[in-house]
Coordinates of C-alpha atoms and ligand atoms in Angstrom, one line a residue:
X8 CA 76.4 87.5 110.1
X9 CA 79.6 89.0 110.9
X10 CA 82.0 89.6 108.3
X11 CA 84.6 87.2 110.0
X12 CA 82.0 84.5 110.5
X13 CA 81.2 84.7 106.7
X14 CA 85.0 84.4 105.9
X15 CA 85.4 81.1 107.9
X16 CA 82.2 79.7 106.4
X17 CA 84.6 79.4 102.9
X18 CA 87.8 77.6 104.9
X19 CA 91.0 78.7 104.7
X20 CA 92.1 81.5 102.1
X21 CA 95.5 79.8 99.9
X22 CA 97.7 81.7 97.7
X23 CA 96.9 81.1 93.9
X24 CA 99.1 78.3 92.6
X25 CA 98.9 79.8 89.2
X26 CA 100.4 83.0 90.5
X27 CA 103.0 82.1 92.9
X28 CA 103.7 78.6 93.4
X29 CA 106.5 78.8 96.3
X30 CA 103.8 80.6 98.5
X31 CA 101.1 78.4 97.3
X32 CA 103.1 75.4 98.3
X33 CA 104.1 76.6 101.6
X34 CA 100.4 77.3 102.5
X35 CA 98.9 74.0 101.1
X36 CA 101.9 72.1 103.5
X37 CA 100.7 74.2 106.3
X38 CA 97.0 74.5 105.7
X39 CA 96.4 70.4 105.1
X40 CA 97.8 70.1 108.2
X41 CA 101.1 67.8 106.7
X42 CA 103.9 69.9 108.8
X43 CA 104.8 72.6 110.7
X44 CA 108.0 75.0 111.2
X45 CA 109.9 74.0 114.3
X46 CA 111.7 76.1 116.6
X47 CA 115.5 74.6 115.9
X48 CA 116.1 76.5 112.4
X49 CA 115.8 74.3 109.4
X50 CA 113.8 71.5 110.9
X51 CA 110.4 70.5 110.4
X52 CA 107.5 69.1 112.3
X53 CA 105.5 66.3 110.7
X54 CA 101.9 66.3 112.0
X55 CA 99.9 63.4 111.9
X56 CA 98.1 63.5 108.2
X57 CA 101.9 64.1 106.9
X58 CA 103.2 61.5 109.1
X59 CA 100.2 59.0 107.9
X60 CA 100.9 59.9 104.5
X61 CA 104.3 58.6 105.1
X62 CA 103.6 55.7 106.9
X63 CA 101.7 54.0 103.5
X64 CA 104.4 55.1 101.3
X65 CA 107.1 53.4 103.5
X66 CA 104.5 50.4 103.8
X67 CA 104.7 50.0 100.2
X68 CA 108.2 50.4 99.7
X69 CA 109.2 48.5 102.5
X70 CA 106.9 45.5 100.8
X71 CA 108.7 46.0 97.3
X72 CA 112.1 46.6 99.0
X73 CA 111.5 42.9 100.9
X74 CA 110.6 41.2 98.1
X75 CA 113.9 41.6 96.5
X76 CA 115.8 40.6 99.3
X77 CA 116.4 43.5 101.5
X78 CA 116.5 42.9 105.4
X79 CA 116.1 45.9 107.5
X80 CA 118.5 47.0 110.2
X81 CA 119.3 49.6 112.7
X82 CA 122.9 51.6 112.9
X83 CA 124.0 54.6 115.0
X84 CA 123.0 58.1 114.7
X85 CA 126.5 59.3 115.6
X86 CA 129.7 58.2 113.3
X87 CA 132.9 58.7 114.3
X88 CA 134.8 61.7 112.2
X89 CA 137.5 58.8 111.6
X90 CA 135.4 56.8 110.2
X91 CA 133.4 59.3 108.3
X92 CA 136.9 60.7 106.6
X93 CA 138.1 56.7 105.2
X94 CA 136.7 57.6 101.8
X95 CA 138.0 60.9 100.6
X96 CA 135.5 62.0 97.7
X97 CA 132.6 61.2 100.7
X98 CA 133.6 63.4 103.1
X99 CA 134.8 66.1 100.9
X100 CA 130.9 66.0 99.3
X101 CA 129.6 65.9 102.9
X102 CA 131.6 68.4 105.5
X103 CA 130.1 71.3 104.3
X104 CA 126.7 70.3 105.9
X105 CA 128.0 67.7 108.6
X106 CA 126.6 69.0 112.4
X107 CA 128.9 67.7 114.8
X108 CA 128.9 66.4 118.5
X109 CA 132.1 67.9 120.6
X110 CA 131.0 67.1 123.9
X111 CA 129.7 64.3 125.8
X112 CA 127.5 66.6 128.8
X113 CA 130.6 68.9 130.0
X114 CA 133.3 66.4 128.7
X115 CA 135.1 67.2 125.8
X116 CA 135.1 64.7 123.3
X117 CA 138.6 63.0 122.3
X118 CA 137.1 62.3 118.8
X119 CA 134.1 64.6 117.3
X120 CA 131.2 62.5 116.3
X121 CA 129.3 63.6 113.0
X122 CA 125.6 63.5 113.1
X123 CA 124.9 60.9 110.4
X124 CA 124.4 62.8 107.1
X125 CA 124.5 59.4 105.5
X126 CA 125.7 56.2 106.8
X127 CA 128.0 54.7 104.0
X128 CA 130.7 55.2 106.6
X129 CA 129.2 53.4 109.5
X130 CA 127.6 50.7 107.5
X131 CA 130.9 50.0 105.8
X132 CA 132.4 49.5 108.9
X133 CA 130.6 47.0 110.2
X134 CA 130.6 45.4 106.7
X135 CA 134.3 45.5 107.1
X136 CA 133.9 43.5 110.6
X137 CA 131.0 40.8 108.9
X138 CA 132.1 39.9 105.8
X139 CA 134.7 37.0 106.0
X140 CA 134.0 34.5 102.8
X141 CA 132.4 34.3 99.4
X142 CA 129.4 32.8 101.8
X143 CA 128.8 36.3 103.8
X144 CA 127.4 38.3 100.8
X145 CA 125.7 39.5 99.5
X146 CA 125.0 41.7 102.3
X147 CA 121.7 43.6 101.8
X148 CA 120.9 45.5 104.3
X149 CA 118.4 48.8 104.5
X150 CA 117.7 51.2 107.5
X151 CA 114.4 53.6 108.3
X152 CA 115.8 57.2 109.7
X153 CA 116.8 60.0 110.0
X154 CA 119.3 62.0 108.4
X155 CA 121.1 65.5 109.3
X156 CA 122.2 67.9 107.0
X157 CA 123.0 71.6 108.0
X158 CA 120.9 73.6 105.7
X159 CA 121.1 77.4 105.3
X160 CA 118.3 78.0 103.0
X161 CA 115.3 75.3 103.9
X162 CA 111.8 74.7 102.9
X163 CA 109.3 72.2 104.3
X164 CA 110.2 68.8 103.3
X165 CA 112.0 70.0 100.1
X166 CA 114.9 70.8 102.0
X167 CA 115.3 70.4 106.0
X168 CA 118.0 70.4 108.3
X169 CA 116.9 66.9 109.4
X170 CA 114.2 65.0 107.1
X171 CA 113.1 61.1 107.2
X172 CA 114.1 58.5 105.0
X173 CA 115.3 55.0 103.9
X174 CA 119.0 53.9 103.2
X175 CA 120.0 50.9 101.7
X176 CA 123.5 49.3 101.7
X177 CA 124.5 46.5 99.8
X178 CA 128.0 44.8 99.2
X179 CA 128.1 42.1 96.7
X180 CA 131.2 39.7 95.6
X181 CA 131.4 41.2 92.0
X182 CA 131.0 44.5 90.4
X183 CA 128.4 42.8 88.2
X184 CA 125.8 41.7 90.6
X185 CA 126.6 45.3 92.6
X186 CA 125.4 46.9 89.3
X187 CA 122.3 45.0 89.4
X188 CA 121.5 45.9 92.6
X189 CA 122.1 49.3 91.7
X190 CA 119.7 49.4 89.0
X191 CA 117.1 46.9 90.5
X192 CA 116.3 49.5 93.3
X193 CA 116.3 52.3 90.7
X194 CA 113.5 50.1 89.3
X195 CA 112.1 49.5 92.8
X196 CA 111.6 53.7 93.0
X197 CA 110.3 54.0 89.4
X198 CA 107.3 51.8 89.8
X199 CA 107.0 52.9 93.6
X200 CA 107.2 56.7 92.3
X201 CA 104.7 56.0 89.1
X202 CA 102.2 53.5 90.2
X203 CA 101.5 54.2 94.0
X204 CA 102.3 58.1 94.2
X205 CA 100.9 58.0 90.4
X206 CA 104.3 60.5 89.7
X207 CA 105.7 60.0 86.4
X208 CA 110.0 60.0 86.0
X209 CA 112.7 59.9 83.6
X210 CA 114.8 57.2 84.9
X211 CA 118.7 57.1 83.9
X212 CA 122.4 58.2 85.0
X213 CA 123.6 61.6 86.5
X214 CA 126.8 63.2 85.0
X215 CA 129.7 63.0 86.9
X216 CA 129.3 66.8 88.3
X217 CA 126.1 65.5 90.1
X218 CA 127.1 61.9 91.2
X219 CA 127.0 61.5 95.2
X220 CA 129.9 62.4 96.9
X221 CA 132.2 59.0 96.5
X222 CA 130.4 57.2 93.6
X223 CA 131.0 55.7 90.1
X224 CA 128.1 56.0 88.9
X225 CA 124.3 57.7 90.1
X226 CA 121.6 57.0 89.1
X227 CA 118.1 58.6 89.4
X228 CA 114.4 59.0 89.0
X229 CA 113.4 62.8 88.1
X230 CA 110.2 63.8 88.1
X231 CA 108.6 67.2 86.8
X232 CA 106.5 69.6 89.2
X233 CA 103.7 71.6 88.7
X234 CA 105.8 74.7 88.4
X235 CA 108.1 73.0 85.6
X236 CA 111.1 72.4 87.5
X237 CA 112.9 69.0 88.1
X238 CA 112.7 66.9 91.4
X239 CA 115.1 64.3 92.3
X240 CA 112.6 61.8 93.5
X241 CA 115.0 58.7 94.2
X242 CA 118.8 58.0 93.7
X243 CA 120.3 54.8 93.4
X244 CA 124.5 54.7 93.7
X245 CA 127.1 52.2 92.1
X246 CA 130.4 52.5 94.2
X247 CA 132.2 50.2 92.3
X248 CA 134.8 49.2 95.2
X249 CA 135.7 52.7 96.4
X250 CA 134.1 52.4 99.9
X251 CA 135.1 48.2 100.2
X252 CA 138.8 49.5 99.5
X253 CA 139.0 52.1 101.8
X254 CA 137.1 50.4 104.7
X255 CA 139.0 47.0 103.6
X256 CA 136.3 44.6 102.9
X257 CA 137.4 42.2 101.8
X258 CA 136.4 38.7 101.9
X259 CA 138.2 35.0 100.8
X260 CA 136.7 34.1 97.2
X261 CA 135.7 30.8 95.8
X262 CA 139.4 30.1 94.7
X263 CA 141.1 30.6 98.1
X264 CA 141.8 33.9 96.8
X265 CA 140.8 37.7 99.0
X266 CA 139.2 39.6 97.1
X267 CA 137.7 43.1 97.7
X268 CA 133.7 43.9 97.6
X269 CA 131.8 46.0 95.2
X270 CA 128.9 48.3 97.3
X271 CA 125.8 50.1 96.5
X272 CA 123.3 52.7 98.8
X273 CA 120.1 53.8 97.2
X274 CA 117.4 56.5 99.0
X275 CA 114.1 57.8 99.0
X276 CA 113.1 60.5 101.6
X277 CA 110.2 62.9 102.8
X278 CA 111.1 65.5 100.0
X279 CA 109.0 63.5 97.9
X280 CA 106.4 64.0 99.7
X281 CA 106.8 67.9 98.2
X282 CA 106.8 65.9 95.1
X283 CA 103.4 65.1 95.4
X284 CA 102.3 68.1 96.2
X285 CA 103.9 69.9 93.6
X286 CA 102.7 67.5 90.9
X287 CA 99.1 66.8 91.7
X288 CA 97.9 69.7 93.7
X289 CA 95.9 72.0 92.3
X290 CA 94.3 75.8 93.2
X291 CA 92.6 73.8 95.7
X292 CA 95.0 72.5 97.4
X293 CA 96.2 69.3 97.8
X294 CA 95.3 66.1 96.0
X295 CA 96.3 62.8 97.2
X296 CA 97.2 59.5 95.2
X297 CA 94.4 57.6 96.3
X298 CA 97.0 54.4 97.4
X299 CA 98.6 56.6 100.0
X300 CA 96.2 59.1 101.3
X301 CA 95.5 58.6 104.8
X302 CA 91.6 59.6 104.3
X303 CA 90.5 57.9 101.1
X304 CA 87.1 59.0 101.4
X305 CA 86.1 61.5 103.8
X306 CA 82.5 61.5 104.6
X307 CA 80.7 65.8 105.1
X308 CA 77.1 64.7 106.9
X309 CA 75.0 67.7 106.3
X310 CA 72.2 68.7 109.1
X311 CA 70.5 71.8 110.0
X312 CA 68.4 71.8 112.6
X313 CA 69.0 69.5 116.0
X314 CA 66.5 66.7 115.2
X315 CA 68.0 65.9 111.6
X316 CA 71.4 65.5 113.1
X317 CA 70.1 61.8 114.7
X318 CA 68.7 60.5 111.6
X319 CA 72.0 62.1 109.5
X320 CA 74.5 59.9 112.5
X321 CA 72.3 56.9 112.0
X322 CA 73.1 57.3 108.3
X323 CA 76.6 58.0 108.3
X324 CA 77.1 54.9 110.3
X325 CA 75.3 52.4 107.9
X326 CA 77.3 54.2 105.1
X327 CA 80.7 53.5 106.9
X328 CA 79.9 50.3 107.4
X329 CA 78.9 49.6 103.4
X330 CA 82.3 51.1 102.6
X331 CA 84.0 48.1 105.0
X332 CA 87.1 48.3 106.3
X333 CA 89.4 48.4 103.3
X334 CA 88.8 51.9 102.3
X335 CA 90.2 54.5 104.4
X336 CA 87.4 56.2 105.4
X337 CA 86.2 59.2 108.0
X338 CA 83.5 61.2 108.9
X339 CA 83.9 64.8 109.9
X340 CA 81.8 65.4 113.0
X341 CA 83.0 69.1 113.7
X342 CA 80.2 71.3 115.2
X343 CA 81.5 74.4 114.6
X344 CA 82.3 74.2 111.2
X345 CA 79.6 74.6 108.2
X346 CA 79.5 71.7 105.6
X347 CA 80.9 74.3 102.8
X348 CA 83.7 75.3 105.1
X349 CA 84.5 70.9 105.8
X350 CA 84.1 70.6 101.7
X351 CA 86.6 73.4 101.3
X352 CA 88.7 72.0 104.3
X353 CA 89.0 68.7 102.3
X354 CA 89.5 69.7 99.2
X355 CA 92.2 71.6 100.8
X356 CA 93.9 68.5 102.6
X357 CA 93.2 66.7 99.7
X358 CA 91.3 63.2 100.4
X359 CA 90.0 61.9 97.0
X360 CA 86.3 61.2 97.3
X361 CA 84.0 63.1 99.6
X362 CA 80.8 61.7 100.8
X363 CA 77.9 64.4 101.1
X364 CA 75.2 62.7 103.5
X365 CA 72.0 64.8 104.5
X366 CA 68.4 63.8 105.7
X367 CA 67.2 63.8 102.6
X368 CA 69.7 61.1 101.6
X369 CA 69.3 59.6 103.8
X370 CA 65.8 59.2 103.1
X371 CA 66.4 57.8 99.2
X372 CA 69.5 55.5 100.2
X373 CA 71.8 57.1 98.2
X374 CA 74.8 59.8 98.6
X375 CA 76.1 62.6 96.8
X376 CA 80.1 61.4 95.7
X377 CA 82.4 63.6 95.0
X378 CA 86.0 63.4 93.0
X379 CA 88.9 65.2 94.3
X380 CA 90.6 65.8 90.9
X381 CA 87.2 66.6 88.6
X382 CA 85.5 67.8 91.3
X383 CA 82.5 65.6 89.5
X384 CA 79.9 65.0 91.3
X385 CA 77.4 62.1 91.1
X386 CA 74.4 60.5 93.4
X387 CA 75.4 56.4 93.9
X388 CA 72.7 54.4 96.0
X389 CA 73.6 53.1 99.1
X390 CA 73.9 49.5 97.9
X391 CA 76.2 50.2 94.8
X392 CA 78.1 52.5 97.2
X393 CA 81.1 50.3 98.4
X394 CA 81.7 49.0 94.2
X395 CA 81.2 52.4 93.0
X396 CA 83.9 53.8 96.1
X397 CA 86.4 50.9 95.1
X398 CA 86.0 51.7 91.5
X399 CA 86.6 55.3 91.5
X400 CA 89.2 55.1 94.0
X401 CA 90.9 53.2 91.4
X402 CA 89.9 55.5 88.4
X403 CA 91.4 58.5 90.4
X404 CA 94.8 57.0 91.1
X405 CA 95.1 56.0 87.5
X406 CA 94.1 59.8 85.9
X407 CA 96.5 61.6 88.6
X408 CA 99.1 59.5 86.3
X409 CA 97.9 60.5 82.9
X410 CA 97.9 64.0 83.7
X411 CA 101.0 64.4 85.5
X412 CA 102.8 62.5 82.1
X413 CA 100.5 64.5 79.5
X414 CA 101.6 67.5 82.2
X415 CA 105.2 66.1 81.7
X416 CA 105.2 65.6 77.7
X417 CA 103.8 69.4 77.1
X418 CA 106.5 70.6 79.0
X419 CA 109.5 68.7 77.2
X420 CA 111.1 71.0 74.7
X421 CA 113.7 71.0 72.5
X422 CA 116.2 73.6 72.3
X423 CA 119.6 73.2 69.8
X424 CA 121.2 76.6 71.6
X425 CA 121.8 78.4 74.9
X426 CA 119.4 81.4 73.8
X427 CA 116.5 78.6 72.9
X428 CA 116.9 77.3 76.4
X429 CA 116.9 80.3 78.3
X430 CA 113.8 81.3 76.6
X431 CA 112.5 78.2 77.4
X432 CA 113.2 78.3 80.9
X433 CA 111.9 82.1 81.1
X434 CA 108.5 81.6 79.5
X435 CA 107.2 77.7 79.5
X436 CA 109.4 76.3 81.8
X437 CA 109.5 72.4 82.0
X438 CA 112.8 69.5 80.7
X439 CA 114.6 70.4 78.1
X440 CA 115.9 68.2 75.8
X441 CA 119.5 68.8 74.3
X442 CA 122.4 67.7 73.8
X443 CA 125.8 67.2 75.7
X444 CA 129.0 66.5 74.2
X445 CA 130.0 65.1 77.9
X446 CA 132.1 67.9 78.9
X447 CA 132.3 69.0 82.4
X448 CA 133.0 72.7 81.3
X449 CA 129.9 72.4 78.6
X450 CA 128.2 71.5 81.5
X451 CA 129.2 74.1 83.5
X452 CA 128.8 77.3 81.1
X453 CA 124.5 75.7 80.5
X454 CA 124.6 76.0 84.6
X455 CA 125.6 79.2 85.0
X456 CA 123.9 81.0 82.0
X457 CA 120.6 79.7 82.5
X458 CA 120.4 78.1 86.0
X459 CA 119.3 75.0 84.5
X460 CA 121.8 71.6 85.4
X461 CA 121.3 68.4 83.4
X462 CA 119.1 66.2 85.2
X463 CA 119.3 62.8 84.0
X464 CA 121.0 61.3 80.7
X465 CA 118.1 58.6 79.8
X466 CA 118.4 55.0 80.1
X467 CA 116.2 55.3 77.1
X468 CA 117.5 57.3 73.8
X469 CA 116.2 60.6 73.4
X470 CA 117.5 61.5 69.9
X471 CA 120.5 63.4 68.7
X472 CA 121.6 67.0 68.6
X473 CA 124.6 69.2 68.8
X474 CA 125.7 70.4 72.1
X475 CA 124.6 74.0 72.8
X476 CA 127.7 75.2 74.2
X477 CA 130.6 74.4 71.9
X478 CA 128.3 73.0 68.6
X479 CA 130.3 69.4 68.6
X480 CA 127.3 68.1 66.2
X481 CA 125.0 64.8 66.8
X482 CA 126.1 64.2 70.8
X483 CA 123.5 62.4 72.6
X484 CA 120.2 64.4 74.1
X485 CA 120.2 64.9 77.6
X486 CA 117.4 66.2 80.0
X487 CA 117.8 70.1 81.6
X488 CA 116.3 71.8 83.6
X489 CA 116.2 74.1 87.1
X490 CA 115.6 71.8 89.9
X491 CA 114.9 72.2 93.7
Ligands
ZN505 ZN1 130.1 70.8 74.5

């Protein structure tokens, strides 16, 4: 056998994830087949396993989005710059990494038109035109798109020029029930984020330094990767009635009375789709959450010579059809590839339970099953097959969670000053917990020295300690750490 030959019989060679995660990230995106580079700078390709993958994730927030409410809607790509400049804070956050539209073919445009980096502006606009009355709102609207933002530095899905995702915009009669939006979709993210993509997060507020461009208040869900730093895996915005006043909505109240609107957006986008990648995959590649893998089981049948391969189809097809129709299932036909180079491929792409179907299986009515994540593998008959499938899809989903929060909870450390956190950072890496006597230039200095930013300040009390910049003793404990 030639040398090459013998090389392709193992599947594709990945960096070590151990040894350096940013190339072993880049190859898994590439090598599962999720997305490709693109020849505009900065922008991505999503293939069809990436674009599958993010089909059932928007299925299933879609689903809890509706049940609270939301309607979806459709609004321009293109916002006028007028528009786009009627809340100051917004488009000072925003211009940096806005691509404009100056001409219309050879025409010259009277007015540039932004490429939507957000839609605040637009939305609000038409909000402006809608709401009349007290009876109008609340207005709960959420649109599926696409966003531009001009990138220098870009990585697949963590940062693109142009990535997918949702937007939701709400305005609501009083600044109460526009805080419960707020946090009800922050909730809506937390249990999407923990029990479908099995990621765990620290839910609570941003500092002021990290708020979106024109907010009161952020809030967010951060989530640890494998390589111990932070991802922003959700945000959910209180606006108070900065965008109702300067877009002037303003509607007549129960008294007879105008009063202005309160507003909130909240996203989720295809960078967490990195998230999942960085948090569950493994030297191996990728491993998928079994409720939003687009191949739940992938089924290897193993044959050797010609006249096996009829008995090993007739197999394959009685197993399918045992497995039903509510398990995403497929079986990998290739010719030219050898079962060890389809296991490795899998493994890989990261479908959690692999079927290994031969002649001689077939001949006992049973299968060899593999997990994804243990990489166990055990014989089930053919009739306990479909329970056994169901079972352990299940089992998989729920240990992905336990390790990514026993993964999460090693790598939590305390640190009282700046030279504790650096060595943190240096050697463990993971969230630090300290505290932060809420000054922006406290903030600051921690930023600069170590790289790390404050992530989150926890809905849920994390303890005391002094702050590590300027010793003000017993402030409240924050999370830090370096993010993407
Ligand atoms: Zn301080």
């Amino acid at each position: 056998m030639a040398k090459q030959e013998k090389t392709r019989d193992y599947g594709q060679k990945i960096a070590s994830r151990a040894e350096d995660f940013a190339a072993w990230y880049n190859d898994v995106v590439l090598g599962a087949q999720l997305a490709d580079y693109s020849p505009v700078r900065g922008a991505m390709v999503i293939r069809p396993y990436g674009f599958a993958l993010w089909e059932h994730m928007q299925r299933f927030l879609d689903t809890r989005f509706k049940a609270t409410g939301v309607e979806n809607a459709y609004f321009p790509l293109l916002i006028p710059e007028s528009l786009l400049a009627k809340e100051a804070d917004h488009v000072e956050g925003f211009v940096p990494e806005v691509a404009w539209v100056t001409h219309g073919g050879t025409e010259k445009l009277e007015e540039r038109l932004a490429v939507r980096p957000t839609s605040e502006a637009i939305m609000m606009h038409m909000y402006s035109q809608w709401v009349q009355s007290w009876r109008d709102l609340p207005m709960v609207l959420n649109q599926w798109n696409s966003v531009v933002r001009w990138e220098l530095r870009t990585r697949l899905f963590l940062r693109t020029s142009e990535f997918l995702w949702q937007e939701g915009h709400t305005v609501h009669a009083t600044a109460e029930e526009a805080t419960a939006r707020t946090l009800q979709m922050l909730d809506v993210y937390r249990a999407f984020l923990e029990e479908e993509l099995a990621i765990p997060v620290i839910v609570g507020r941003k500092t002021p330094s990290e708020r979106f461009p024109g907010a009161a208040e952020t809030y967010t869900a951060e989530a640890l990767m494998g390589d111990g730093r932070a991802l922003q895996s959700g945000t959910s915005h209180d606006f108070s009635d900065h965008f109702t006043k300067a877009f002037e909505i303003d509607f007549l109240d129960r008294d007879g009375g105008r009063s202005y609107a309160y507003s909130t957006s909240w996203g989720l986008s295809t960078r967490t789709i990195g998230g999942i990648i960085m948090v569950h995959g493994d030297e191996k590649g990728l491993i998928l959450p079994p409720k939003v893998a687009p191949v739940q089981v992938i089924i290897v049948p193993i044959w050797r010579k010609d006249e096996e391969q009829e008995t090993v189809r007739a197999y394959v097809d009685r197993v399918q059809a045992a497995l039903g129709s509510n398990v995403r299932v497929r079986a990998d036909w290739t010719e030219e590839k050898s079962p060890g180079w389809k296991f490795n491929e899998w493994e890989l792409r990261g479908a959690p339970l692999r079927i290994e179907a031969g002649p001689r299986d077939a001949a006992s009515e049973s299968v060899v099953l593999v997990r994804r994540d243990t990489r166990e593998k055990q014989p089930v008959a053919l009739a306990d097959l479909s329970g056994r499938v169901d079972a352990l899809l299940a089992e998989v989903q729920q240990s992905l969670y336990d390790r990514a929060l026993a993964y999460q909870r090693e790598h939590t450390f305390e640190a009282t000053d700046i030279e504790q956190m650096l060595a943190i950072l240096d050697d463990r890496r993971g969230f630090i917990l300290a505290g932060w006597c809420g000054s922006a230039e406290c903030e600051a200095t921690v930023k600069e020295r170590t790289r790390a930013t404050i992530r989150v300040i926890p809905f849920d009390s994390a303890g005391r300690a002094p702050c590590p910049v300027c010793d003000t003793p017993d402030t409240e404990r924050v999370y830090y750490a370096r993010a993407y």
